[in-house]
Coordinates of C-alpha atoms and ligand atoms in Angstrom, one line a residue:
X25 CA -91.8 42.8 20.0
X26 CA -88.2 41.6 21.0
X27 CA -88.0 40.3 24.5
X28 CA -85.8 42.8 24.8
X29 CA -87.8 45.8 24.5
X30 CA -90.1 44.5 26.9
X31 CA -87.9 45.4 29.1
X32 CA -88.7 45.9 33.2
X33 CA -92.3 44.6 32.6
X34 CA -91.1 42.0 29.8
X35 CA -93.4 39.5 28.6
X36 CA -91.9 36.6 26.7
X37 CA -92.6 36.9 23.2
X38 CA -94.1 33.4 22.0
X39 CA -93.7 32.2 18.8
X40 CA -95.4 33.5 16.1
X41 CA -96.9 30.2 14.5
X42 CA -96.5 26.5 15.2
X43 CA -94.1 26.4 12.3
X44 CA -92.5 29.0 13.5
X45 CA -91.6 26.8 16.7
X46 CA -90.5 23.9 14.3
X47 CA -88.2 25.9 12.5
X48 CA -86.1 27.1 15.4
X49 CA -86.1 24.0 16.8
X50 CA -85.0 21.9 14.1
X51 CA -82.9 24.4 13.2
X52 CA -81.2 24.5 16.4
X53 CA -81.0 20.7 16.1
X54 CA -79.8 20.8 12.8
X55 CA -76.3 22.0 12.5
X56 CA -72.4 20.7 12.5
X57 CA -73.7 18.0 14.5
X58 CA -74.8 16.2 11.9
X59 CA -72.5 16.8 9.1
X60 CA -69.5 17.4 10.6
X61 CA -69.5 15.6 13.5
X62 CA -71.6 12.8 13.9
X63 CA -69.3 11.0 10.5
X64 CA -66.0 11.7 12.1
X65 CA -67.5 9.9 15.9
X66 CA -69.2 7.1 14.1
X67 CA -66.1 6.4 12.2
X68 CA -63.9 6.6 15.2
X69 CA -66.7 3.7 16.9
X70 CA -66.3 1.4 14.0
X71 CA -69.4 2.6 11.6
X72 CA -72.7 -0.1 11.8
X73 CA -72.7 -0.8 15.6
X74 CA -72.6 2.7 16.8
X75 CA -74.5 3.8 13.9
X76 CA -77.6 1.3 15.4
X77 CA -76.8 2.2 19.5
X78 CA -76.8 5.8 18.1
X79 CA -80.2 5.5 16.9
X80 CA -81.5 3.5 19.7
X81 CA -80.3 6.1 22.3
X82 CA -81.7 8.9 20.5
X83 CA -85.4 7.2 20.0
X84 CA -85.2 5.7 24.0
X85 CA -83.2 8.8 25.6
X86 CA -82.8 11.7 23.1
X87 CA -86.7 11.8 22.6
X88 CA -88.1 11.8 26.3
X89 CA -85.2 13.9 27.5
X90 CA -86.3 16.7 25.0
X91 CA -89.6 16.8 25.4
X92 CA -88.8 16.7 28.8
X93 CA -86.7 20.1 28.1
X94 CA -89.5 21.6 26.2
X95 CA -91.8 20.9 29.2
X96 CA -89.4 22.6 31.4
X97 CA -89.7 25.5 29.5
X98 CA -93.6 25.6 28.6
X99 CA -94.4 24.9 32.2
X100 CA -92.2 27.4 34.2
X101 CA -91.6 30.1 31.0
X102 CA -88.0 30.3 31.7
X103 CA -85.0 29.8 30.3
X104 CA -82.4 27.1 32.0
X105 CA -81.4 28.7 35.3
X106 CA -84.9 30.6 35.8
X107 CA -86.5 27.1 34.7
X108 CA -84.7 25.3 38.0
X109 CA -85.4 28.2 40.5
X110 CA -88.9 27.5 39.7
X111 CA -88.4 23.5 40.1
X112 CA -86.2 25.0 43.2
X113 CA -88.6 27.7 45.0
X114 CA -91.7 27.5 43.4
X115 CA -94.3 25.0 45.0
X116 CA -97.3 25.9 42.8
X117 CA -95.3 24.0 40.0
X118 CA -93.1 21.7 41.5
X119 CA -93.8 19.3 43.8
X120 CA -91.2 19.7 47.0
X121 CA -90.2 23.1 46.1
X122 CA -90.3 25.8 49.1
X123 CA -90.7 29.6 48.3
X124 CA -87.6 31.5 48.3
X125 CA -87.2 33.2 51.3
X126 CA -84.3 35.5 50.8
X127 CA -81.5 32.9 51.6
X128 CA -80.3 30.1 49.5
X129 CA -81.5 26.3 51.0
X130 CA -79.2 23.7 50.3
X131 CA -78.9 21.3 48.4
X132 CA -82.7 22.9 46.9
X133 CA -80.2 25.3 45.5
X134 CA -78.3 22.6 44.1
X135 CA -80.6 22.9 41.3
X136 CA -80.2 26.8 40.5
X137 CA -76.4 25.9 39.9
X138 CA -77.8 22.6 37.5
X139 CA -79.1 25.6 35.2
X140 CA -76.1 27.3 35.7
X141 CA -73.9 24.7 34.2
X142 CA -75.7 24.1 31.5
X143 CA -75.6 28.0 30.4
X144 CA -71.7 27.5 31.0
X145 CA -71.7 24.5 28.8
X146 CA -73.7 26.7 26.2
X147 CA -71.1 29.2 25.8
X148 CA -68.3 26.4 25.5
X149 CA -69.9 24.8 22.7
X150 CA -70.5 27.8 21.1
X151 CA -66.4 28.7 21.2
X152 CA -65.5 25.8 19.5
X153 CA -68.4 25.2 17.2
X154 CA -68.0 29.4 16.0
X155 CA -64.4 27.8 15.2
X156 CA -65.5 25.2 13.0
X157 CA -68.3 27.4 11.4
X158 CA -65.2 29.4 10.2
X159 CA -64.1 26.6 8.4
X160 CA -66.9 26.0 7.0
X161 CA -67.1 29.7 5.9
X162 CA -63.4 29.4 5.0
X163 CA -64.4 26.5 2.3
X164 CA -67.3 28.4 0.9
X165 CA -65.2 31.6 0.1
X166 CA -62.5 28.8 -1.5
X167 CA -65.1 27.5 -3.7
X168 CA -66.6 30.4 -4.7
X169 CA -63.1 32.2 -5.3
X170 CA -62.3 29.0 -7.5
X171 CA -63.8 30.3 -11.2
X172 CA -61.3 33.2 -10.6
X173 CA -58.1 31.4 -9.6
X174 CA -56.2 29.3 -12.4
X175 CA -55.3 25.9 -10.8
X176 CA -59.6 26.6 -9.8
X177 CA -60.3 25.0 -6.4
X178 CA -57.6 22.7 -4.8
X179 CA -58.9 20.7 -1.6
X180 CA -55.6 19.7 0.0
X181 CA -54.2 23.5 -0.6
X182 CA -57.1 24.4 0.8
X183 CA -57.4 22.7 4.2
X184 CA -53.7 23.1 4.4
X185 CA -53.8 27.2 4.6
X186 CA -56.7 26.9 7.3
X187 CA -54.7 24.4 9.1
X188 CA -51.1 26.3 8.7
X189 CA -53.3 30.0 10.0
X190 CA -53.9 30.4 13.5
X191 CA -54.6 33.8 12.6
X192 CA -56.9 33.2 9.9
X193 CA -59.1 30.7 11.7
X194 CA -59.3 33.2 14.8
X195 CA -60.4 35.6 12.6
X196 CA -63.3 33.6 11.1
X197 CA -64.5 32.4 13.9
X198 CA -64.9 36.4 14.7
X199 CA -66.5 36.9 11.8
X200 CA -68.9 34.4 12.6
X201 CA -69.6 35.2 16.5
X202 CA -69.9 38.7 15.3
X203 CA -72.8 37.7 12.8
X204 CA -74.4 35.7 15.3
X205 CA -74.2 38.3 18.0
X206 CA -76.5 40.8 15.4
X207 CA -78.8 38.7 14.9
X208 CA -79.6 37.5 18.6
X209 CA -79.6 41.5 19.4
X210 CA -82.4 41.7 16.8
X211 CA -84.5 39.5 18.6
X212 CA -85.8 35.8 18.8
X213 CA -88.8 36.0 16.3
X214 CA -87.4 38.4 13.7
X215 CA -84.0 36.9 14.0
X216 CA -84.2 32.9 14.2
X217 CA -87.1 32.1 12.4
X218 CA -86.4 33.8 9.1
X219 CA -82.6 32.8 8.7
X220 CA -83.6 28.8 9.7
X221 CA -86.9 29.2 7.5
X222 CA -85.5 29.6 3.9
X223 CA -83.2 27.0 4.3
X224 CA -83.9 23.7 5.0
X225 CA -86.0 22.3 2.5
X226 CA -82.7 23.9 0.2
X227 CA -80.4 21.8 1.9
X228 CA -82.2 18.9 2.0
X229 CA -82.3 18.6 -1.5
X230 CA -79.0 19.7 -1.5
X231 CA -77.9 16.7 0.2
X232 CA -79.7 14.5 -1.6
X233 CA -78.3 15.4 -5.0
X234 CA -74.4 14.9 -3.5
X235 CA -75.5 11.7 -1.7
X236 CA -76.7 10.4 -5.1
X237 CA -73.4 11.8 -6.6
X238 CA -71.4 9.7 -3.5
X239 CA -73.3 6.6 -3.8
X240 CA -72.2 6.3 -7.4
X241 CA -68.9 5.7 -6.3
X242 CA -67.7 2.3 -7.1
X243 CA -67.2 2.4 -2.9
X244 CA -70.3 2.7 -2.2
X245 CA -71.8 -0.7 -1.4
X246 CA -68.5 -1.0 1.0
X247 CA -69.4 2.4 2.6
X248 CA -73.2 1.2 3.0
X249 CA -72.1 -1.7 4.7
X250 CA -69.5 -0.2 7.3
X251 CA -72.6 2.7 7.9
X252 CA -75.0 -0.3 8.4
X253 CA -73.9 -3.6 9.1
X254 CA -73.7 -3.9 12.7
X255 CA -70.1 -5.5 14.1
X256 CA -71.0 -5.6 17.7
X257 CA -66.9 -6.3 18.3
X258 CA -66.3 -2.9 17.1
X259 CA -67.9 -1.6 20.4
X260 CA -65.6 -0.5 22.7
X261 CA -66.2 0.4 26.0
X262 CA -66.9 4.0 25.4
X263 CA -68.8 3.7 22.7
X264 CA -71.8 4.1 25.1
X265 CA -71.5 7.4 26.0
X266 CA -69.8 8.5 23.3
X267 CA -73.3 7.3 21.6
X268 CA -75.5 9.2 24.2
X269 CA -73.4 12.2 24.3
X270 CA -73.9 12.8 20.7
X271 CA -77.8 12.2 21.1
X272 CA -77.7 15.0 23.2
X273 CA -75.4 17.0 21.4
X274 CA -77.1 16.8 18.1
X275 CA -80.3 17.5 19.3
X276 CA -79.4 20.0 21.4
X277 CA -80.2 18.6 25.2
X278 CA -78.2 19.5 28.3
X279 CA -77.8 22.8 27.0
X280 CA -81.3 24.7 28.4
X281 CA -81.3 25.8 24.5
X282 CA -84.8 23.5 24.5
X283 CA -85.7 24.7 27.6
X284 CA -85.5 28.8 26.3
X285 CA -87.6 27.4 23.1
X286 CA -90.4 25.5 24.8
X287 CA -90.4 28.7 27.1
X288 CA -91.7 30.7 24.0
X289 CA -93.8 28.0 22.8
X290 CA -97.6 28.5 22.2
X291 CA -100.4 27.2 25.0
X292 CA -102.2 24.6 22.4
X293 CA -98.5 22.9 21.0
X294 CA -98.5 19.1 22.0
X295 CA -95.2 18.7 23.0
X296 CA -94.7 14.9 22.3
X297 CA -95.4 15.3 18.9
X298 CA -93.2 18.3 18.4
X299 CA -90.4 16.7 20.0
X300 CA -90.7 13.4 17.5
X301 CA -90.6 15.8 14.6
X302 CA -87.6 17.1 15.7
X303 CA -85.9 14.0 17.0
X304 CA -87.0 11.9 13.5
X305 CA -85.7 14.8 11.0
X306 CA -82.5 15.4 13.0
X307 CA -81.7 11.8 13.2
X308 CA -82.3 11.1 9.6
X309 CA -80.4 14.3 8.5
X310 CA -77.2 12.4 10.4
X311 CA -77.8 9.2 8.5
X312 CA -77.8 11.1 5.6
X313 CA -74.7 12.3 6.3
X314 CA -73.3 9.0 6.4
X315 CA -74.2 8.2 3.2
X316 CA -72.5 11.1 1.9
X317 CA -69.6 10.8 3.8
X318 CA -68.8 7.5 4.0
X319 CA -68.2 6.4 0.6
X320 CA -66.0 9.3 0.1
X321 CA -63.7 7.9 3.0
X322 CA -63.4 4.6 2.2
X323 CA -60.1 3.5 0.9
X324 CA -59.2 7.3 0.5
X325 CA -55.7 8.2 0.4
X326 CA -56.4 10.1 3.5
X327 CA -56.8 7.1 5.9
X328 CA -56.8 9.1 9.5
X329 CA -60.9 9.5 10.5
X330 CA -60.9 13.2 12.6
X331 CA -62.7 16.0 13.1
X332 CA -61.0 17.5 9.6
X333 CA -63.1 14.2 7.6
X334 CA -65.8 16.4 6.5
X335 CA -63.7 19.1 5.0
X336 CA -61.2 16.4 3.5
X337 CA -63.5 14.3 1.9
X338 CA -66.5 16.5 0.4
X339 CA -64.2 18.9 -1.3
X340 CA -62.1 16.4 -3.1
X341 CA -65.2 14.8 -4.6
X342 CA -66.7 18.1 -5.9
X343 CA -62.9 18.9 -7.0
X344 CA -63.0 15.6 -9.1
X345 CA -66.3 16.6 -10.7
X346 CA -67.3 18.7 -13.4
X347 CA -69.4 21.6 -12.2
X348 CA -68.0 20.9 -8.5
X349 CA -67.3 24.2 -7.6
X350 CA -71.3 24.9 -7.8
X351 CA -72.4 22.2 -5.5
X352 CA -69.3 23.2 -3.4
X353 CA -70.5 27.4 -3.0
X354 CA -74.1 25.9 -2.6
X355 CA -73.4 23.4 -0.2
X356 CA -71.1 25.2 2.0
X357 CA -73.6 28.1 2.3
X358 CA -76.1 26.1 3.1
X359 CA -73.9 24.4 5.4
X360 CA -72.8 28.0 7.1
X361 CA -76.7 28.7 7.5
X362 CA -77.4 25.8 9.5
X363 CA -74.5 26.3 11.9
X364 CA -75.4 29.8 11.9
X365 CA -79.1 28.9 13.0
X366 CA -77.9 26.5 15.6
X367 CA -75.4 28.8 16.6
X368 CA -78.2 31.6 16.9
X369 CA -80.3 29.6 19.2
X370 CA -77.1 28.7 21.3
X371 CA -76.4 32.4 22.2
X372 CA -80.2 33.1 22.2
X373 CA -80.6 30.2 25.3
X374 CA -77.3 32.2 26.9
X375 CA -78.8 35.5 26.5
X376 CA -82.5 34.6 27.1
X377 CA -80.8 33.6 31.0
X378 CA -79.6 37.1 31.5
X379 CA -83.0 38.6 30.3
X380 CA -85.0 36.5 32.9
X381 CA -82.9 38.0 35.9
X382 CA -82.9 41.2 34.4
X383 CA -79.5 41.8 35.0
X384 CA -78.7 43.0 31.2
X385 CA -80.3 44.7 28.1
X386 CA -80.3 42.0 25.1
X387 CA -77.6 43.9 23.3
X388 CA -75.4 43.9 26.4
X389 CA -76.2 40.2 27.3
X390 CA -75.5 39.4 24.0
X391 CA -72.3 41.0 23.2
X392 CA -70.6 40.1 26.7
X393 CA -71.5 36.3 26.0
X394 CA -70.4 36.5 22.5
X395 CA -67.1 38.3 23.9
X396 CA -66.6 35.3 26.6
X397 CA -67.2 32.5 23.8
X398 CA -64.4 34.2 21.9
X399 CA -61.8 34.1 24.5
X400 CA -62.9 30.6 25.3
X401 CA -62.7 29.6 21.5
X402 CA -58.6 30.7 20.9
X403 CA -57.4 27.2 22.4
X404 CA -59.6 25.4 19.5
X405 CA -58.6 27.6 17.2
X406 CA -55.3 27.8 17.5
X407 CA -54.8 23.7 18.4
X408 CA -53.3 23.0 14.2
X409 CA -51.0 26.7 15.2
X410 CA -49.9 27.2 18.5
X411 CA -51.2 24.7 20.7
X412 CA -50.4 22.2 17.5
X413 CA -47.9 20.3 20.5
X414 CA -50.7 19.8 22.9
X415 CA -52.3 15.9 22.3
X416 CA -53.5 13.4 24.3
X417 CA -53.7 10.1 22.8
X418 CA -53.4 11.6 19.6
X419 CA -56.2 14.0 19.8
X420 CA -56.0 18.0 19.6
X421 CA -57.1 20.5 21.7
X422 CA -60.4 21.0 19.5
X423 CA -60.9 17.3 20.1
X424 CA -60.0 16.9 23.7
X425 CA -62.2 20.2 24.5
X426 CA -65.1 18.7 21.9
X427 CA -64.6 14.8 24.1
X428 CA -64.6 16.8 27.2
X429 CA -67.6 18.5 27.5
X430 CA -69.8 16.3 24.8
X431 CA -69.0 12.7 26.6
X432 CA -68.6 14.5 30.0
X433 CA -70.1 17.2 30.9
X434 CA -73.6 17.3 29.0
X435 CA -74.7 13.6 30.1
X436 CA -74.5 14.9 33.6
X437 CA -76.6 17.8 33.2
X438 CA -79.1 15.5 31.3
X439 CA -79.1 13.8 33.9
X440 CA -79.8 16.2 36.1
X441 CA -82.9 17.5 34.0
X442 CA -84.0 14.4 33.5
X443 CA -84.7 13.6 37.5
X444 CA -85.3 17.6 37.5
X445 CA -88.4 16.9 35.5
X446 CA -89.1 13.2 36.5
X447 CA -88.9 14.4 40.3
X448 CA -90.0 17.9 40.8
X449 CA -92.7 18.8 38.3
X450 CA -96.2 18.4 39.1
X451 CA -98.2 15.5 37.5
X452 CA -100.9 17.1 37.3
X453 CA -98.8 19.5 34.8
X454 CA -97.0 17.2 33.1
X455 CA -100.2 15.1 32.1
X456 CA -102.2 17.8 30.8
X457 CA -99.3 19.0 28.4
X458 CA -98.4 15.3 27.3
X459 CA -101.8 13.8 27.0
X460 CA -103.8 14.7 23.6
X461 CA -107.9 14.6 24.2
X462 CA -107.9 12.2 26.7
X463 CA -106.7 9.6 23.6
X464 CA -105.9 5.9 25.4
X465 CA -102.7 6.3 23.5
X466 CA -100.5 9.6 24.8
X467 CA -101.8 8.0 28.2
X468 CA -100.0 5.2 27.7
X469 CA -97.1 6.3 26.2
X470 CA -97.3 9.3 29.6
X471 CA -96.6 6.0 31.7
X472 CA -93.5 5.2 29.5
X473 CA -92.4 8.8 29.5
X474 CA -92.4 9.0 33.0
X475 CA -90.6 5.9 33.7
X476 CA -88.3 6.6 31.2
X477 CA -87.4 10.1 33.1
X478 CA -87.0 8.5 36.2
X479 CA -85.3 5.9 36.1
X480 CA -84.3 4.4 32.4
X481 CA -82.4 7.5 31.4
X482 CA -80.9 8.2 34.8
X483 CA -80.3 4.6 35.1
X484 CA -78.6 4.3 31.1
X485 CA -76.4 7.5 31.5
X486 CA -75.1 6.4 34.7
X487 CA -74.0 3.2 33.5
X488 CA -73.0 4.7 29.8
X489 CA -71.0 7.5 32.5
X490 CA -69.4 4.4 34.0
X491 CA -68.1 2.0 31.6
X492 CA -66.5 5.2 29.9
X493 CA -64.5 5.8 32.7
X494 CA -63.2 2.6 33.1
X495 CA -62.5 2.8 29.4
X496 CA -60.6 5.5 30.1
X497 CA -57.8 3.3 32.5
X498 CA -58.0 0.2 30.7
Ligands
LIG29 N1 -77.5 20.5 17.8 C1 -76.6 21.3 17.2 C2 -75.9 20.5 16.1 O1 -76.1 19.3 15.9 C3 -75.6 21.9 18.2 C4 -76.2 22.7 19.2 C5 -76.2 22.3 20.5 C6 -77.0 23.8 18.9 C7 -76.8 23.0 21.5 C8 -77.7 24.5 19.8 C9 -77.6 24.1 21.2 O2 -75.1 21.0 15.4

């Protein structure tokens, strides 16, 4: 059964296997994020030292903030703003709360509207990340349109009609909201699971095959050390939070998307362990990445690192190569998939909202929030047309929107769910989800947890929050 069709008397529809779980969540995880953005931000940080706070942050911040997420869900089974009316008004589950009693108690409330932002920041993302899934879908139809044209496939013509077309890249990014908008009105288990499913272990080897192709390029050791050696001088004094807010981008925190997943998780999943699955794969999919990218980049005639690196870079080396065009349909497909599945579990968390207040059927829930992420994506994707004018320090609109809301907005509403979960759920709840049989180690690593959600991530995101600002006026 969908969750919609449960309708008045719904019951949320948990997943259908463990697995089932993983793929959606990883899936959700795995996405743009990776491949098109995290080479382009680790560039624009000076390569090795980002590259190593990146991966701190996401094993000391990323990792306890989305289990914390997932417990949110699997202890309240709601999504985001549901999830906080519960840590708000609901005293059997968190500790503080008062029962709701018709009239809305400030600053208690204060939480409702947490939940609230993060839906809004939700359907931001997913504007400007439907825009760059229509490049990506722009690429694959170049490639596979190659074998028929003459000149075959020409990466500089082709970035240059996507970048000349206002028109064209609104109308991709409609193609793709449209696609994602079916599927979510088809339902969470019918819909996510069997479009993430089929394609991952593809990609991965996918990947592997171009890194191999990448790292035989006589740039390569450069390229390994710029990814890895560390130049602490590099750092700037942004690099903090630009570090964090990709954590939480990539893995998909601050969003309530982990929240609306661990709402449909099973009783027996141990969330700890699910959550390291998911952190570990996403965060060696990015370093991957890396290695593809980076040697592509180096000493290229293109020298100016951007948000257009991926689609510069990859397409010139599978131009250069016999066969290209293959690896270059293949890997933009599988590249389209994987923004569709995170893409999918974006609206899903939006919709998913609606559904717990009952205010909308899934199809009309998900077709008003897919109309709303349209309007908001025009500025993005018309910032190399229209808005080509509007910079700020040399960034676009795409950029400035993408800086914005990634380095701005989502740290604070990790932030929030962070103390939301350190502060407000019960103990008693939290122990018996994180501890495994009573072992000596997940009650150990429960003291670290909790720490770590009370104060250590509150406490590093502040500061992170902080020396970005006064990046930003000196
Ligand atoms: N984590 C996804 C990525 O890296 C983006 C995303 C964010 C997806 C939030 C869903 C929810 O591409």
């Amino acid at each position: 059964m969908s969750p919609a069709q449960g309708g008045a008397a719904r019951k949320r529809s948990l997943w259908g296997t463990r697995f089932g779980f993983y793929l959606a969540a990883i899936g959700s995880a795995f996405g743009l994020g990776n491949l098109w953005r995290f080479p382009y931000v680790a560039a624009e940080n000076g390569g090795g030292a980002f590259v190593l706070l990146y991966t701190l942050c996401a094993a000391l911040i990323g990792l306890p903030l989305l289990i914390g997420e997932l417990m949110l869900g699997k202890l309240t089974r709601k999504s985001a703003i549901g999830a906080m009316k519960t840590v708000a008004y609901e005293p059997g589950i968190a500790d503080g709360a008062k029962p709701w009693r018709g009239k809305r108690d400030w600053p208690r409330h204060g939480w409702v509207w947490l939940g609230r932002l993060a839906v809004f920041a939700s359907l931001l993302v997913l504007s400007y990340y439907a825009v760059i899934s229509g490049w990506v879908l722009h690429f694959f139809m170049q490639f596979l349109m190659a074998p028929l044209q003459e000149s075959g496939f020409d990466a500089e013509r082709s970035l240059k009609i996507l970048r000349d077309n206002g028109l064209l890249q609104v109308a991709l990014t409609s193609v793709h909201l449209l696609v994602v908008i079916v599927v979510v009105v088809k339902g969470v288990q019918q819909g996510i699971e069997k479009w993430v499913g089929n394609l991952m272990p593809v990609f991965v080897v996918l990947l592997g095959v171009l890194v191999m192709k990448s790292l035989s390029s006589p740039t390569a050791t450069e390229a390994l050390r710029f990814l890895f050696y560390p130049d602490f001088s590099k750092l700037t004094l942004s690099s903090p939070i630009h570090a964090l807010g990709h954590v939480f981008f990539t893995l998909s925190i601050g969003f309530g998307t982990m929240i609306t997943f661990g709402s449909y998780l099973n009783e027996n999943t141990h969330i700890p362990s699910a959550g390291f699955r998911v952190t570990a794969m996403d965060t060696l999919i990015s370093l991957f990445a890396g290695l593809l990218i980076f040697p592509l980049v180096i000493g290229a005639p293109f020298a100016a690192m951007g948000p257009e690196v991926l689609f510069q870079s990859l397409p010139r080396l599978l131009e250069a190569s016999e066969s290209g065009f293959v690896f270059g349909i293949a890997f933009f497909l599988c590249l389209y998939l994987a923004s569709l599945g995170a893409s999918i579990g974006l609206l899903e968390s939006i919709v998913s909202n609606w559904l717990d207040d009952r205010l909308f059927t899934r199809r009309a829930a998900a077709w008003v929030s897919g109309a709303g992420a349209f309007l908001f994506a025009m500025a993005p994707a018309l910032s190399t047309t229209a808005f080509r004018d509007v910079h700020y320090e040399g960034r676009g609109v795409l950029e400035i929107v993408d800086a914005a809301l990634i380095n701005g907005l989502l740290p604070v509403i990790a932030l929030g769910f962070s103390l939301a979960v350190a502060r407000r759920l019960k103990h008693e709840l939290k122990r018996v989800e994180f501890v495994n049989d009573d072992s000596l180690t997940t009650i150990r690593m429960y003291g670290h947890w909790t720490a770590t959600m009370a104060w250590l991530a509150p406490l590093l995101i502040l500061s992170a929050m902080l020396l970005g600002l006064i990046g930003l006026f000196v």
